[in-house]
PDB file of C-alpha atoms in Angstrom:
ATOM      1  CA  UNK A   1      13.901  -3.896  60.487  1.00 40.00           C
ATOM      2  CA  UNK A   2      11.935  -2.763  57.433  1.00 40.00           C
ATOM      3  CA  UNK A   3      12.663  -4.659  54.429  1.00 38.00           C
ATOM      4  CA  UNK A   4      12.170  -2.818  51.261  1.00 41.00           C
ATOM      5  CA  UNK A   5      11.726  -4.489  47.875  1.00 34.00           C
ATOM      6  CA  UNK A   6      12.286  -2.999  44.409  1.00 35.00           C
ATOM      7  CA  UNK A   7      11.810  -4.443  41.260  1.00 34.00           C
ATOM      8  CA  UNK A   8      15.784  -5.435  39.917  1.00 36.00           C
ATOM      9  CA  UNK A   9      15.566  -4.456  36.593  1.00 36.00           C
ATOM     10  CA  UNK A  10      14.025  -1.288  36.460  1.00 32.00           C
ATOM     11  CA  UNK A  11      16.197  -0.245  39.873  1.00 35.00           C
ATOM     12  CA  UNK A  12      19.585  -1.085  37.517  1.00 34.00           C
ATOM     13  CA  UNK A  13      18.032   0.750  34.530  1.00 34.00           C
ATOM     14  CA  UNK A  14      17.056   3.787  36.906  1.00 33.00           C
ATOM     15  CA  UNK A  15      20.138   3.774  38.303  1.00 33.00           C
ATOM     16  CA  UNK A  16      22.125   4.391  34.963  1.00 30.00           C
ATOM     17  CA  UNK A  17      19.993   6.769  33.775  1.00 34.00           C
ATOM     18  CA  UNK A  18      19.335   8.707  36.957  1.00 37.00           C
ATOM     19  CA  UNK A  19      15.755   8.697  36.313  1.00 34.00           C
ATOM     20  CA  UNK A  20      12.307   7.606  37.430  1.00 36.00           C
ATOM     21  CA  UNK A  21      10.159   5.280  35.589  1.00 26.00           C
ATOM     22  CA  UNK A  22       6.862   6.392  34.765  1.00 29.00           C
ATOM     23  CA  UNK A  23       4.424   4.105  32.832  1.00 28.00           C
ATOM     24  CA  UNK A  24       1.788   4.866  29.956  1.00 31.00           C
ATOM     25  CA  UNK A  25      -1.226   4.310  30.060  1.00 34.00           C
ATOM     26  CA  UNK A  26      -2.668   1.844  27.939  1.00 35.00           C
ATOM     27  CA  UNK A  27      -4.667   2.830  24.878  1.00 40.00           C
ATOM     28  CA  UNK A  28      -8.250   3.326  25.390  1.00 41.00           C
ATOM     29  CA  UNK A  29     -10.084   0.131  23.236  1.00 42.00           C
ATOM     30  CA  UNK A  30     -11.144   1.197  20.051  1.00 48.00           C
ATOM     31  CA  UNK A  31      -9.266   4.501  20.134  1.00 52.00           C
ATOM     32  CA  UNK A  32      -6.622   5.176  16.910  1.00 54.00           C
ATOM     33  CA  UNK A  33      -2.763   5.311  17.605  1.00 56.00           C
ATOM     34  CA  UNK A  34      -1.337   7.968  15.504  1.00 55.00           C
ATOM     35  CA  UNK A  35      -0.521   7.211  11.956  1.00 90.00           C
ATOM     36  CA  UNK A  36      -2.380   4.219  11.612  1.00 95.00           C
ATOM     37  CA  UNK A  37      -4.025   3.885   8.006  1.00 97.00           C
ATOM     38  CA  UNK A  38      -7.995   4.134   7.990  1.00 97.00           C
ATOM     39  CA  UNK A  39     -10.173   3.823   5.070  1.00 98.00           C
ATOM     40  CA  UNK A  40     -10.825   6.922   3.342  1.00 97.00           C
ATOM     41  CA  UNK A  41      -7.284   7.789   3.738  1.00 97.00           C
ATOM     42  CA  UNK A  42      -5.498   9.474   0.719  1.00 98.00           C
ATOM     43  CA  UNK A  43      -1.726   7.759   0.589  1.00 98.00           C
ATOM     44  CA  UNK A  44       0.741   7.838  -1.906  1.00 98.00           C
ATOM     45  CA  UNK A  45       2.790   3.837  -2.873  1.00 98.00           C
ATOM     46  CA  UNK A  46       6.568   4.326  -3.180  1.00 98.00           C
ATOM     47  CA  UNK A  47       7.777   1.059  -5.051  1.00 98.00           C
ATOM     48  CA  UNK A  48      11.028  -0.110  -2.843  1.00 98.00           C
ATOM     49  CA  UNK A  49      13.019  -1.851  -6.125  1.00 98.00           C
ATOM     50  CA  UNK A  50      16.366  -0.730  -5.058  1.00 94.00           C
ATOM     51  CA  UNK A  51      15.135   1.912  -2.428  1.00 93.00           C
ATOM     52  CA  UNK A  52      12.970   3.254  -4.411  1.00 93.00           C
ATOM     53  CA  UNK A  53      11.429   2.520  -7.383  1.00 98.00           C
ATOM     54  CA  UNK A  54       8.651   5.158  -8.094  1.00 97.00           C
ATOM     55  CA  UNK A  55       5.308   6.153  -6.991  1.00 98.00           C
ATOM     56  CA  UNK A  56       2.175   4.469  -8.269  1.00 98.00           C
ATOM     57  CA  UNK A  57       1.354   6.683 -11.222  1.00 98.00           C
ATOM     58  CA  UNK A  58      -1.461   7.266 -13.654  1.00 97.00           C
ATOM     59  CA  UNK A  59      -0.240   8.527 -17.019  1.00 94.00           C
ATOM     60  CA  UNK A  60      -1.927   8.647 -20.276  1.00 91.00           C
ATOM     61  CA  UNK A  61      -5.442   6.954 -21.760  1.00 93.00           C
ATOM     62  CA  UNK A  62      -5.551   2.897 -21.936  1.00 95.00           C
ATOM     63  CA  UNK A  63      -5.496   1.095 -24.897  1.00 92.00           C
ATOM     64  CA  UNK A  64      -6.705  -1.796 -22.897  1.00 91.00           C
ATOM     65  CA  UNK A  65     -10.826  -2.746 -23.154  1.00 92.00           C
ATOM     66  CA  UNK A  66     -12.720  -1.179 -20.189  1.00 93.00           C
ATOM     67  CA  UNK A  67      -9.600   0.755 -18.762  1.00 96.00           C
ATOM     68  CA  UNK A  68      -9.544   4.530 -17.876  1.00 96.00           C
ATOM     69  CA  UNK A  69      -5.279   5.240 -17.855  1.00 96.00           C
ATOM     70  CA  UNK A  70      -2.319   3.496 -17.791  1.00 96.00           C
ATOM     71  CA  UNK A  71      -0.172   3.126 -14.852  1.00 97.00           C
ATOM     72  CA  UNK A  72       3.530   3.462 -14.276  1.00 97.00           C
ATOM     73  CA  UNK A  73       5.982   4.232 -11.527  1.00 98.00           C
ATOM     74  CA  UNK A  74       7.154   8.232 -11.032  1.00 96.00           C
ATOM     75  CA  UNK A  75       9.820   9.378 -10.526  1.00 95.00           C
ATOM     76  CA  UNK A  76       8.528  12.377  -8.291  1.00 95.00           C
ATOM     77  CA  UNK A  77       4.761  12.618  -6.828  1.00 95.00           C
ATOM     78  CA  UNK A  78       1.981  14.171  -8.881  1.00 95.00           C
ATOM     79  CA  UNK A  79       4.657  15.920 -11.041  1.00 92.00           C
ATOM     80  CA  UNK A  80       2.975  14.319 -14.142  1.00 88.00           C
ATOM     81  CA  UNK A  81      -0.552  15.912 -13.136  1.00 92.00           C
ATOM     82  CA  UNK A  82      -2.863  16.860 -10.115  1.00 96.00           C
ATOM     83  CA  UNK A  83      -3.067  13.846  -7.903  1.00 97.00           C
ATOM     84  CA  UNK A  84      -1.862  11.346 -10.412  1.00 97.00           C
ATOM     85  CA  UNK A  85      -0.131   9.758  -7.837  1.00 98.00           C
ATOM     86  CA  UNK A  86      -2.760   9.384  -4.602  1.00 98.00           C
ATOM     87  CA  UNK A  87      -4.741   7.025  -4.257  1.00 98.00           C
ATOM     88  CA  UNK A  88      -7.803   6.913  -1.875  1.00 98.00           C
ATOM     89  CA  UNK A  89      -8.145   3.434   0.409  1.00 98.00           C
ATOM     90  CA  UNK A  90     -11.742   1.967  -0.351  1.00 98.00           C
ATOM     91  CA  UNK A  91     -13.472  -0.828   1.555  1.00 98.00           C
ATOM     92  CA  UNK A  92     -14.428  -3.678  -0.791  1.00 98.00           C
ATOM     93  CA  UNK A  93     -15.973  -5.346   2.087  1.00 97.00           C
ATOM     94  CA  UNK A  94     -17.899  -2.679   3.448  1.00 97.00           C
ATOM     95  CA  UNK A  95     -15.723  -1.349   6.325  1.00 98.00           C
ATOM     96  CA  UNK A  96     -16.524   2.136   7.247  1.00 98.00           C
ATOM     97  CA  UNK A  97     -14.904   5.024   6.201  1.00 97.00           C
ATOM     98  CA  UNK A  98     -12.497   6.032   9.571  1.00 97.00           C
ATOM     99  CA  UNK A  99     -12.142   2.403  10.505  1.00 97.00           C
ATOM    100  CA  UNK A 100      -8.874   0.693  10.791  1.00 97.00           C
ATOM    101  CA  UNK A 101      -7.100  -0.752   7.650  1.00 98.00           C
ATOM    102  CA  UNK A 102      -5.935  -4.160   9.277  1.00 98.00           C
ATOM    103  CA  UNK A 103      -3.782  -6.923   7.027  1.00 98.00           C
ATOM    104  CA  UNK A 104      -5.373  -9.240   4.942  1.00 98.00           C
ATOM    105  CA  UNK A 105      -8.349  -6.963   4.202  1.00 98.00           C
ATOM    106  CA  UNK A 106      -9.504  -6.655   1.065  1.00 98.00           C
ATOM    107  CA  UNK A 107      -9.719  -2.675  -0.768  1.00 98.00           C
ATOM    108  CA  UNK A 108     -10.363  -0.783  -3.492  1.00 98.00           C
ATOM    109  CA  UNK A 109      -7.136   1.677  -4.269  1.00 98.00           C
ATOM    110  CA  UNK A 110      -9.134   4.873  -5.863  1.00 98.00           C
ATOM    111  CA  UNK A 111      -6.704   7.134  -7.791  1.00 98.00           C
ATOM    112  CA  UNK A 112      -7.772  10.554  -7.541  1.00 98.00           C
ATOM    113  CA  UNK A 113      -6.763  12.394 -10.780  1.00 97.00           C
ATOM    114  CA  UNK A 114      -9.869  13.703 -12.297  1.00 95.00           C
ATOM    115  CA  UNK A 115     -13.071  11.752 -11.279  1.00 93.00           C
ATOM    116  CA  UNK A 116     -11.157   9.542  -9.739  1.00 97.00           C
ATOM    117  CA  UNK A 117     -10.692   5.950 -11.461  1.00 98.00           C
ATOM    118  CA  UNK A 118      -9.875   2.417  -9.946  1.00 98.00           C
ATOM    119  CA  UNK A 119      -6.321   0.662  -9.567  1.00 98.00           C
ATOM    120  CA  UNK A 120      -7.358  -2.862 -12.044  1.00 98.00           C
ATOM    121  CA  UNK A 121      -5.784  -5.568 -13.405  1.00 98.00           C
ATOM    122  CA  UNK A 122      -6.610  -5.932 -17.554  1.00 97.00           C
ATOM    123  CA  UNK A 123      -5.202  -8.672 -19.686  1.00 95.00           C
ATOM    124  CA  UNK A 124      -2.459 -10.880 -19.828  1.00 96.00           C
ATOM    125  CA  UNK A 125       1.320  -8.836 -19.634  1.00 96.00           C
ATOM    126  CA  UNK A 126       3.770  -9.742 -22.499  1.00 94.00           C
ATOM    127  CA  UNK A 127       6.739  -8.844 -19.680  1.00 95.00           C
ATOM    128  CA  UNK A 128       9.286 -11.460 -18.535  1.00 94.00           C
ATOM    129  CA  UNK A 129       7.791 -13.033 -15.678  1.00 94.00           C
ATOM    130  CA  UNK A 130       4.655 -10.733 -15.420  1.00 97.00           C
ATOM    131  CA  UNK A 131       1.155 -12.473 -15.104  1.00 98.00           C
ATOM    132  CA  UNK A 132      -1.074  -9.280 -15.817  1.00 98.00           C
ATOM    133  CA  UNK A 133      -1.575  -5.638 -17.316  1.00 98.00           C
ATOM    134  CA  UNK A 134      -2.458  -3.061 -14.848  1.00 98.00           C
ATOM    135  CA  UNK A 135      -4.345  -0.150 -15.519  1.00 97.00           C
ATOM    136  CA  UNK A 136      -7.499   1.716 -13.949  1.00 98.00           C
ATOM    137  CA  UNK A 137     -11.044   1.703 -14.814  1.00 97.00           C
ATOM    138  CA  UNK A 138     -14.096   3.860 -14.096  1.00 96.00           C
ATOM    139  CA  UNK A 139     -16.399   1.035 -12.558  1.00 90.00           C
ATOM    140  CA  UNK A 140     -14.477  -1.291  -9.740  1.00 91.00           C
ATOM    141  CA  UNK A 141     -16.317  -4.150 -10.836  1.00 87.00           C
ATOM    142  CA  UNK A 142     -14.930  -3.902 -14.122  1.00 93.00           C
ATOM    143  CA  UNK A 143     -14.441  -8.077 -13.903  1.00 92.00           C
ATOM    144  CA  UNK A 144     -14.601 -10.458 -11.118  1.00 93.00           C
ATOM    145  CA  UNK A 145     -12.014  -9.342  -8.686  1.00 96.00           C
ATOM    146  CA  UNK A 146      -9.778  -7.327 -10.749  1.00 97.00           C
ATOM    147  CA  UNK A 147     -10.401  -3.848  -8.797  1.00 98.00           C
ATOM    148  CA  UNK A 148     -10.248  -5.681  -5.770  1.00 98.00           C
ATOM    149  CA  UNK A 149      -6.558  -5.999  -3.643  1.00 98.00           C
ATOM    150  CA  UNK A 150      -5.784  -7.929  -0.474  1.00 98.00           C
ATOM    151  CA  UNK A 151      -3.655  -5.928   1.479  1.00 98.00           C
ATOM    152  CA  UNK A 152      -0.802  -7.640   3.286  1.00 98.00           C
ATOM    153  CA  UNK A 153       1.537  -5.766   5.772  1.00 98.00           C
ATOM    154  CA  UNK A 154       5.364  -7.097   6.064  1.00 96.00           C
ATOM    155  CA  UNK A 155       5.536  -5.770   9.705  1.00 94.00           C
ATOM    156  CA  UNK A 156       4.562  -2.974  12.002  1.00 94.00           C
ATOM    157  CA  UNK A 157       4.956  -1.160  14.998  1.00 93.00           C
ATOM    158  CA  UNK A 158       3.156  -2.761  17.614  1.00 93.00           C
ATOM    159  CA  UNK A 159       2.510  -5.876  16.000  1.00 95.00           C
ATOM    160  CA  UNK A 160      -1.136  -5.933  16.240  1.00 96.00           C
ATOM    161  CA  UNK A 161      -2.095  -6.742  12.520  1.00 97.00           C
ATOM    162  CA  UNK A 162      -2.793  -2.730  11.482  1.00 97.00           C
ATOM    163  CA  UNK A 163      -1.489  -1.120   9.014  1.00 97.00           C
ATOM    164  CA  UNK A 164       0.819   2.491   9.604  1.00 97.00           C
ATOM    165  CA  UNK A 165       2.007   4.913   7.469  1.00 95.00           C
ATOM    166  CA  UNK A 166       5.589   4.096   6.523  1.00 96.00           C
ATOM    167  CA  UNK A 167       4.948   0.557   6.806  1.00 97.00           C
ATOM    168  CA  UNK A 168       5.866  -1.205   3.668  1.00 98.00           C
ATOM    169  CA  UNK A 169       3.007  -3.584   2.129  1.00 98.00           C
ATOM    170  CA  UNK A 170       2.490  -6.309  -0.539  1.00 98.00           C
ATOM    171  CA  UNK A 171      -0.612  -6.423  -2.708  1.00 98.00           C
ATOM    172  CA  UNK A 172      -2.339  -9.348  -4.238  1.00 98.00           C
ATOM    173  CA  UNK A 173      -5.142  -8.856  -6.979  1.00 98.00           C
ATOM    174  CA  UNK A 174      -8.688 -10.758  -6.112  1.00 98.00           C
ATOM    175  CA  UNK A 175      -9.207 -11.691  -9.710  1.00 97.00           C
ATOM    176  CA  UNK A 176      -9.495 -15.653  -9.903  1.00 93.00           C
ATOM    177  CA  UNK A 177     -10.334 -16.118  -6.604  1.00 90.00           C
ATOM    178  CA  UNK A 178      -6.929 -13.707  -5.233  1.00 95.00           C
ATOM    179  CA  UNK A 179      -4.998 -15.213  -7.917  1.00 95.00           C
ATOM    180  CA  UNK A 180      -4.425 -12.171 -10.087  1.00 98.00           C
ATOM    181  CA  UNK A 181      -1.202 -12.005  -8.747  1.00 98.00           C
ATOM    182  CA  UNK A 182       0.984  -9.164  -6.740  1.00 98.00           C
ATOM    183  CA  UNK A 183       1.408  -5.736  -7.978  1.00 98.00           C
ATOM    184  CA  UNK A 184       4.662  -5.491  -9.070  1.00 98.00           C
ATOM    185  CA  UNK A 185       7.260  -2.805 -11.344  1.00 98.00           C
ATOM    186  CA  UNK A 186       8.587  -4.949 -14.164  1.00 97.00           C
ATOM    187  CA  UNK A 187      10.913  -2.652 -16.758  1.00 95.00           C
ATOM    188  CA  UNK A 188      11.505   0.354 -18.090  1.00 94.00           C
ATOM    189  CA  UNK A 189       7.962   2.507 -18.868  1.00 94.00           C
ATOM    190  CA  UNK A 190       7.579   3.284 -22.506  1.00 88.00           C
ATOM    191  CA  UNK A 191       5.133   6.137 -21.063  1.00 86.00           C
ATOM    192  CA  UNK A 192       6.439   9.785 -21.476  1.00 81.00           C
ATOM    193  CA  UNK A 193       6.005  12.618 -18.576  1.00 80.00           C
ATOM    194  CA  UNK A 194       7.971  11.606 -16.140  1.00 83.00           C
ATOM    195  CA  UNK A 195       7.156   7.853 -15.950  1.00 94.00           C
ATOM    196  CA  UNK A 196       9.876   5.297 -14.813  1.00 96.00           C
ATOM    197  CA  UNK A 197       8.893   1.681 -14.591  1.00 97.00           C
ATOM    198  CA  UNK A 198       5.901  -0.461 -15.773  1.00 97.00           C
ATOM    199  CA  UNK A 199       3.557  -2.192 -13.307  1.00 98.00           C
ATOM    200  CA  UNK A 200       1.940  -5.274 -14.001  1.00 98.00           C
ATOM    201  CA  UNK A 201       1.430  -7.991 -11.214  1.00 98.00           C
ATOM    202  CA  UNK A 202       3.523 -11.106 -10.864  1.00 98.00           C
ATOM    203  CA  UNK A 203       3.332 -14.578  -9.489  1.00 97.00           C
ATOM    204  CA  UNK A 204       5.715 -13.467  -6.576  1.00 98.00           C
ATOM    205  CA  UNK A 205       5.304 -11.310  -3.933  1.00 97.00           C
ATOM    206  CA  UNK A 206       8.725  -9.634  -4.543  1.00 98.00           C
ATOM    207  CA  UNK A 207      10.005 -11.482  -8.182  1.00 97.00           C
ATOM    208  CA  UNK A 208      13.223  -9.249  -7.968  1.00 97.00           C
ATOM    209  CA  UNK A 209      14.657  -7.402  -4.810  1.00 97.00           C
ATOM    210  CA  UNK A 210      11.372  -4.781  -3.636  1.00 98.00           C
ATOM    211  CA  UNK A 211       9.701  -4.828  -7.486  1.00 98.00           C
ATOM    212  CA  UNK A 212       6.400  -5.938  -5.015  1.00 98.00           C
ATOM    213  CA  UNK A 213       6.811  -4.140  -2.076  1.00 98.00           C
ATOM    214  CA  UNK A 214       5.048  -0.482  -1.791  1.00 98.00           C
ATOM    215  CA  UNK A 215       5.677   1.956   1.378  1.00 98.00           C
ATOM    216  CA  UNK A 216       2.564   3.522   2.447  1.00 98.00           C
ATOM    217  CA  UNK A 217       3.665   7.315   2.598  1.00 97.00           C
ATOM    218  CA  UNK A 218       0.362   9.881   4.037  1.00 95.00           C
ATOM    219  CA  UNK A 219      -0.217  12.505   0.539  1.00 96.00           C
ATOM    220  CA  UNK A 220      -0.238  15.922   1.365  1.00 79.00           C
TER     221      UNK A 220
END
């Protein structure tokens, strides 16, 4: 008598759906899955207070020493101006350009409107429960740390520490020795064009429900 074996669960599962199991093949090591953030990529940040609150936004000239613009949430993408709201993803540690963004890695955000001008945190913010001013500046080592952001995804699809597009992220200025705080919307923007809340970073990672949380959405 010949005895047959099959494997149970995938002879139940084949038997509702009348169909044969085939199996992928594993990704090739060092090989990029589709949609997974690289440096040198050009993304847009949707701020997720209540769904959705805005896309990281340059909009007008800085008062603040050193600083290039101000920066808001919009309302709609790059409606303000060309590319006011992308943002190229910079290595601050020297990762090549095509290399995998992973969490935790530290990165320059590069906005791309004119000559293109670095995200920065600038002096203390007079908002309720705000630590610091953000705005951009020409040079990314415009102070110790405060050009440079740590990068932390909330979770991903597979969970092997990279970064995708769609995933939603938290970001934590390097000034201080990463204690500049998370980049956050805080308020109603007094900035005209289009703009919809003011950013700042806060103590918290989200200090109200999705003020510090940013989706990663690729910019056409």
């Amino acid at each position: 008598m010949r005895i047959r074996f099959v494997m149970p669960a995938l002879a139940a599962a084949a038997a509702l759906t009348g169909t044969a199991f085939t199996f992928s093949a594993p990704t090739a090591a060092g090989s990029t899955v589709p949609h997974e953030l690289t440096y040198g990529s050009k993304i847009l940040l949707q701020n997720q207070y209540l769904g959705d609150g805005g896309y990281l936004d340059t909009n007008g000239l800085s008062s603040q020493h050193g600083a290039a613009y101000d920066v808001s949430t919009n309302q709609t993408p790059n409606s303000r101006g060309p590319k006011t709201s992308v943002w190229r993803v910079v290595s601050a540690t020297g990762k090549a350009n095509g290399s995998r963004v992973t969490s935790g890695d530290v990165v320059y955000l590069v906005n791309q409107y004119s000559s293109g001008t670095y995200l920065d945190t600038n002096g203390h913010s007079a908002r309720s429960g705000a630590k610091y001013d953000v705005s951009t500046t020409a040079d990314g080592n415009r102070g110790r740390g405060t050009s440079k952001w740590h990068i932390f995804g909330r979770a991903s699809s597979p969970s092997d520490g990279h970064i995708r597009t769609d995933d939603v992220v938290n970001l934590l200025n390097d000034y201080g020795s990463a204690n500049g705080g998370f980049l956050d919307v805080n308020g109603l923007s007094g900035q005209q064009g289009g703009a919809k809340y003011d950013v700042s970073t806060s103590h918290y990672s989200d200090r109200g429900p999705g003020t510090g949380s940013w989706k990663v959405l690729q910019a056409s």
